[in-house]
């Protein structure tokens, strides 16, 4: 079974600075998807960015980018020019492309605090 | 509505009672998922529907948990003989199966408290 590990329970960053959140995963599959979700206090999970494993190019979405290292099974999220609205729980998630399973496997999350 | 909705937002019940949690997916989304998020944890998968049928129910913890989606739209998660350990936020998500990356759109969740 796949597992996702987020080793940083909490992180903090100064407004306008850059922060990197870590994520590692374990799988024997070669094709899969990886995601970063943001969960503010409202509880609603919001997709931040996704990466397809067969694509070597790192995904970017405005101020958000990833560093995908397939051999190391690492998928870190970089937030540039941090804003107060970025404060939230961030979850890394894995989704298999095999066996018809559509489920997401989540890490335990990292709480990000943005200091003004 | 534009997004996934869940009712009720909060539910308090007593140990041993029966509860139903409702999820209204985004219109046209064929896939629907239930997750459970305990305090301080990431969401854990419970069950996945493709249309009316449960395609994967491997995450249901025991036979007290059951979910239905009779018309391929609204889904109800049913919990019998609730236990204090069932207290958690129950999240629902839906996706348009043919969309790239099968992005799952989440609702705001139902916070269940079992006293």
GROMACS .gro file of C-alpha atoms in nm:
model
  231
    1UNK     CA    1   0.000   0.000   0.000
    2UNK     CA    2   0.111   0.351  -0.073
    3UNK     CA    3   0.206   0.585   0.209
    4UNK     CA    4   0.265   0.959   0.220
    5UNK     CA    5   0.485   1.124   0.482
    6UNK     CA    6   0.498   1.491   0.573
    7UNK     CA    7   0.776   1.534   0.824
    8UNK     CA    8   0.705   1.896   0.916
    9UNK     CA    9   0.402   1.928   1.143
   10UNK     CA   10   0.438   2.306   1.145
   11UNK     CA   11   0.620   2.568   0.942
   12UNK     CA   12   0.627   2.946   0.954
   13UNK     CA   13   0.730   3.210   0.702
   14UNK     CA   14   0.747   3.585   0.688
   15UNK     CA   15   0.513   3.759   0.452
   16UNK     CA   16   0.671   3.799   0.104
   17UNK     CA   17   0.932   3.531   0.177
   18UNK     CA   18   0.962   3.181   0.033
   19UNK     CA   19   0.887   2.856   0.213
   20UNK     CA   20   0.921   2.490   0.113
   21UNK     CA   21   0.702   2.212   0.247
   22UNK     CA   22   0.834   1.858   0.230
   23UNK     CA   23   0.659   1.539   0.123
   24UNK     CA   24   0.787   1.189   0.059
   25UNK     CA   25   0.589   0.887  -0.054
   26UNK     CA   26   0.631   0.518  -0.094
   27UNK     CA   27   0.506   0.325  -0.395
   28UNK     CA   28   0.607   0.048  -0.631
   29UNK     CA   29   0.413   0.198  -0.919
   30UNK     CA   30   0.566   0.395  -1.202
   31UNK     CA   31   0.263   0.598  -1.307
   32UNK     CA   32   0.064   0.800  -1.056
   33UNK     CA   33  -0.048   1.149  -0.963
   34UNK     CA   34   0.068   1.369  -0.677
   35UNK     CA   35  -0.122   1.663  -0.535
   36UNK     CA   36  -0.092   1.941  -0.283
   37UNK     CA   37  -0.415   2.048  -0.116
   38UNK     CA   38  -0.470   2.349   0.107
   39UNK     CA   39  -0.720   2.333   0.394
   40UNK     CA   40  -0.805   2.665   0.559
   41UNK     CA   41  -1.002   2.680   0.888
   42UNK     CA   42  -1.322   2.659   0.683
   43UNK     CA   43  -1.228   2.290   0.633
   44UNK     CA   44  -1.275   2.293   0.256
   45UNK     CA   45  -0.985   2.124   0.077
   46UNK     CA   46  -0.862   2.328  -0.219
   47UNK     CA   47  -0.634   2.188  -0.487
   48UNK     CA   48  -0.311   2.388  -0.507
   49UNK     CA   49  -0.110   2.196  -0.765
   50UNK     CA   50  -0.082   1.854  -0.927
   51UNK     CA   51   0.200   1.654  -1.083
   52UNK     CA   52   0.179   1.359  -1.318
   53UNK     CA   53   0.458   1.113  -1.248
   54UNK     CA   54   0.541   1.050  -1.613
   55UNK     CA   55   0.612   1.420  -1.667
   56UNK     CA   56   0.964   1.518  -1.574
   57UNK     CA   57   0.890   1.888  -1.579
   58UNK     CA   58   0.797   2.031  -1.241
   59UNK     CA   59   0.447   2.174  -1.220
   60UNK     CA   60   0.397   2.543  -1.145
   61UNK     CA   61   0.085   2.746  -1.064
   62UNK     CA   62   0.159   3.116  -1.018
   63UNK     CA   63   0.343   3.146  -0.682
   64UNK     CA   64   0.330   2.771  -0.621
   65UNK     CA   65   0.578   2.525  -0.766
   66UNK     CA   66   0.692   2.174  -0.690
   67UNK     CA   67   1.023   1.994  -0.686
   68UNK     CA   68   0.939   1.643  -0.802
   69UNK     CA   69   1.219   1.391  -0.757
   70UNK     CA   70   1.078   1.062  -0.880
   71UNK     CA   71   1.376   0.844  -0.794
   72UNK     CA   72   1.388   0.984  -0.443
   73UNK     CA   73   1.006   0.971  -0.416
   74UNK     CA   74   1.003   1.330  -0.302
   75UNK     CA   75   0.746   1.597  -0.385
   76UNK     CA   76   0.805   1.930  -0.212
   77UNK     CA   77   0.595   2.244  -0.247
   78UNK     CA   78   0.753   2.586  -0.277
   79UNK     CA   79   0.546   2.894  -0.203
   80UNK     CA   80   0.702   3.217  -0.324
   81UNK     CA   81   0.610   3.568  -0.211
   82UNK     CA   82   0.404   3.425   0.077
   83UNK     CA   83   0.080   3.602   0.156
   84UNK     CA   84  -0.129   3.609   0.473
   85UNK     CA   85  -0.398   3.417   0.287
   86UNK     CA   86  -0.159   3.126   0.238
   87UNK     CA   87  -0.186   3.038   0.606
   88UNK     CA   88  -0.355   2.697   0.626
   89UNK     CA   89  -0.296   2.325   0.660
   90UNK     CA   90  -0.126   2.179   0.354
   91UNK     CA   91  -0.169   1.816   0.261
   92UNK     CA   92   0.031   1.613   0.016
   93UNK     CA   93  -0.166   1.336  -0.157
   94UNK     CA   94  -0.099   1.040  -0.386
   95UNK     CA   95  -0.333   0.880  -0.635
   96UNK     CA   96  -0.268   0.555  -0.815
   97UNK     CA   97  -0.356   0.506  -1.182
   98UNK     CA   98  -0.384   0.129  -1.149
   99UNK     CA   99  -0.653  -0.108  -1.039
  100UNK     CA  100  -0.937   0.138  -1.085
  101UNK     CA  101  -0.881   0.286  -0.742
  102UNK     CA  102  -0.960   0.654  -0.741
  103UNK     CA  103  -0.877   0.718  -0.380
  104UNK     CA  104  -0.635   0.980  -0.257
  105UNK     CA  105  -0.383   0.883   0.008
  106UNK     CA  106  -0.297   1.183   0.224
  107UNK     CA  107  -0.011   1.274   0.452
  108UNK     CA  108  -0.076   1.410   0.800
  109UNK     CA  109  -0.034   1.767   0.689
  110UNK     CA  110   0.180   2.070   0.761
  111UNK     CA  111   0.039   2.375   0.934
  112UNK     CA  112   0.173   2.688   0.768
  113UNK     CA  113   0.177   3.016   0.955
  114UNK     CA  114   0.247   3.341   0.769
  115UNK     CA  115   0.381   3.622   0.986
  116UNK     CA  116   0.317   3.983   0.886
  117UNK     CA  117  -2.487   2.514  -0.654
  118UNK     CA  118  -2.140   2.556  -0.790
  119UNK     CA  119  -1.960   2.332  -0.544
  120UNK     CA  120  -1.998   2.018  -0.336
  121UNK     CA  121  -2.234   2.071  -0.046
  122UNK     CA  122  -2.268   1.866   0.270
  123UNK     CA  123  -2.537   1.863   0.534
  124UNK     CA  124  -2.548   1.904   0.821
  125UNK     CA  125  -2.242   2.116   0.885
  126UNK     CA  126  -2.223   1.988   1.239
  127UNK     CA  127  -2.388   1.691   1.404
  128UNK     CA  128  -2.383   1.604   1.772
  129UNK     CA  129  -2.521   1.267   1.874
  130UNK     CA  130  -2.507   1.026   2.162
  131UNK     CA  131  -2.319   0.701   2.169
  132UNK     CA  132  -2.525   0.421   2.020
  133UNK     CA  133  -2.740   0.644   1.798
  134UNK     CA  134  -2.778   0.626   1.420
  135UNK     CA  135  -2.669   0.916   1.197
  136UNK     CA  136  -2.694   1.005   0.830
  137UNK     CA  137  -2.463   1.248   0.655
  138UNK     CA  138  -2.556   1.386   0.315
  139UNK     CA  139  -2.343   1.490   0.021
  140UNK     CA  140  -2.456   1.679  -0.291
  141UNK     CA  141  -2.184   1.656  -0.556
  142UNK     CA  142  -2.117   1.899  -0.836
  143UNK     CA  143  -2.378   1.853  -1.106
  144UNK     CA  144  -2.261   1.611  -1.372
  145UNK     CA  145  -1.982   1.459  -1.166
  146UNK     CA  146  -2.002   1.082  -1.193
  147UNK     CA  147  -1.750   0.996  -0.922
  148UNK     CA  148  -1.812   1.057  -0.553
  149UNK     CA  149  -1.584   0.991  -0.256
  150UNK     CA  150  -1.614   0.989   0.121
  151UNK     CA  151  -1.319   1.055   0.351
  152UNK     CA  152  -1.288   1.078   0.727
  153UNK     CA  153  -1.054   1.328   0.890
  154UNK     CA  154  -0.972   1.278   1.256
  155UNK     CA  155  -0.824   1.559   1.461
  156UNK     CA  156  -0.466   1.634   1.359
  157UNK     CA  157  -0.469   1.384   1.073
  158UNK     CA  158  -0.504   1.389   0.699
  159UNK     CA  159  -0.824   1.265   0.538
  160UNK     CA  160  -0.860   0.887   0.515
  161UNK     CA  161  -1.048   0.723   0.232
  162UNK     CA  162  -1.375   0.548   0.312
  163UNK     CA  163  -1.561   0.470  -0.010
  164UNK     CA  164  -1.575   0.563  -0.378
  165UNK     CA  165  -1.880   0.557  -0.607
  166UNK     CA  166  -1.877   0.554  -0.984
  167UNK     CA  167  -2.236   0.629  -1.075
  168UNK     CA  168  -2.470   0.439  -0.845
  169UNK     CA  169  -2.234   0.158  -0.751
  170UNK     CA  170  -1.961   0.147  -0.491
  171UNK     CA  171  -1.645   0.085  -0.691
  172UNK     CA  172  -1.418   0.071  -0.386
  173UNK     CA  173  -1.540   0.041  -0.027
  174UNK     CA  174  -1.214  -0.084   0.115
  175UNK     CA  175  -1.184   0.210   0.354
  176UNK     CA  176  -1.503   0.151   0.550
  177UNK     CA  177  -1.379   0.063   0.899
  178UNK     CA  178  -1.650  -0.190   0.989
  179UNK     CA  179  -2.006  -0.294   0.911
  180UNK     CA  180  -2.153  -0.006   1.113
  181UNK     CA  181  -2.064   0.219   0.821
  182UNK     CA  182  -2.265   0.211   0.500
  183UNK     CA  183  -2.309   0.451   0.210
  184UNK     CA  184  -2.554   0.473  -0.077
  185UNK     CA  185  -2.593   0.672  -0.395
  186UNK     CA  186  -2.922   0.543  -0.539
  187UNK     CA  187  -2.961   0.778  -0.834
  188UNK     CA  188  -2.597   0.848  -0.908
  189UNK     CA  189  -2.604   1.196  -0.762
  190UNK     CA  190  -2.668   1.260  -0.390
  191UNK     CA  191  -2.497   1.023  -0.149
  192UNK     CA  192  -2.571   0.941   0.213
  193UNK     CA  193  -2.318   0.803   0.459
  194UNK     CA  194  -2.490   0.607   0.733
  195UNK     CA  195  -2.336   0.517   1.066
  196UNK     CA  196  -2.512   0.276   1.300
  197UNK     CA  197  -2.453   0.241   1.675
  198UNK     CA  198  -2.216   0.536   1.682
  199UNK     CA  199  -1.909   0.523   1.903
  200UNK     CA  200  -1.700   0.803   2.047
  201UNK     CA  201  -1.420   0.703   1.813
  202UNK     CA  202  -1.640   0.792   1.517
  203UNK     CA  203  -1.604   1.160   1.606
  204UNK     CA  204  -1.434   1.328   1.311
  205UNK     CA  205  -1.493   1.550   1.011
  206UNK     CA  206  -1.649   1.357   0.724
  207UNK     CA  207  -1.550   1.499   0.387
  208UNK     CA  208  -1.718   1.434   0.056
  209UNK     CA  209  -1.560   1.496  -0.283
  210UNK     CA  210  -1.670   1.457  -0.642
  211UNK     CA  211  -1.495   1.445  -0.976
  212UNK     CA  212  -1.569   1.436  -1.342
  213UNK     CA  213  -1.404   1.106  -1.416
  214UNK     CA  214  -1.285   1.202  -1.757
  215UNK     CA  215  -1.119   1.522  -1.645
  216UNK     CA  216  -0.746   1.542  -1.662
  217UNK     CA  217  -0.590   1.419  -1.345
  218UNK     CA  218  -0.935   1.333  -1.207
  219UNK     CA  219  -0.928   1.635  -0.976
  220UNK     CA  220  -1.143   1.579  -0.671
  221UNK     CA  221  -1.347   1.877  -0.553
  222UNK     CA  222  -1.419   1.871  -0.182
  223UNK     CA  223  -1.713   1.988   0.022
  224UNK     CA  224  -1.678   2.170   0.356
  225UNK     CA  225  -1.736   1.854   0.555
  226UNK     CA  226  -1.965   1.747   0.837
  227UNK     CA  227  -1.819   1.758   1.185
  228UNK     CA  228  -1.960   1.462   1.378
  229UNK     CA  229  -1.932   1.460   1.754
  230UNK     CA  230  -2.035   1.149   1.944
  231UNK     CA  231  -2.088   1.213   2.315
   0.00000   0.00000   0.00000
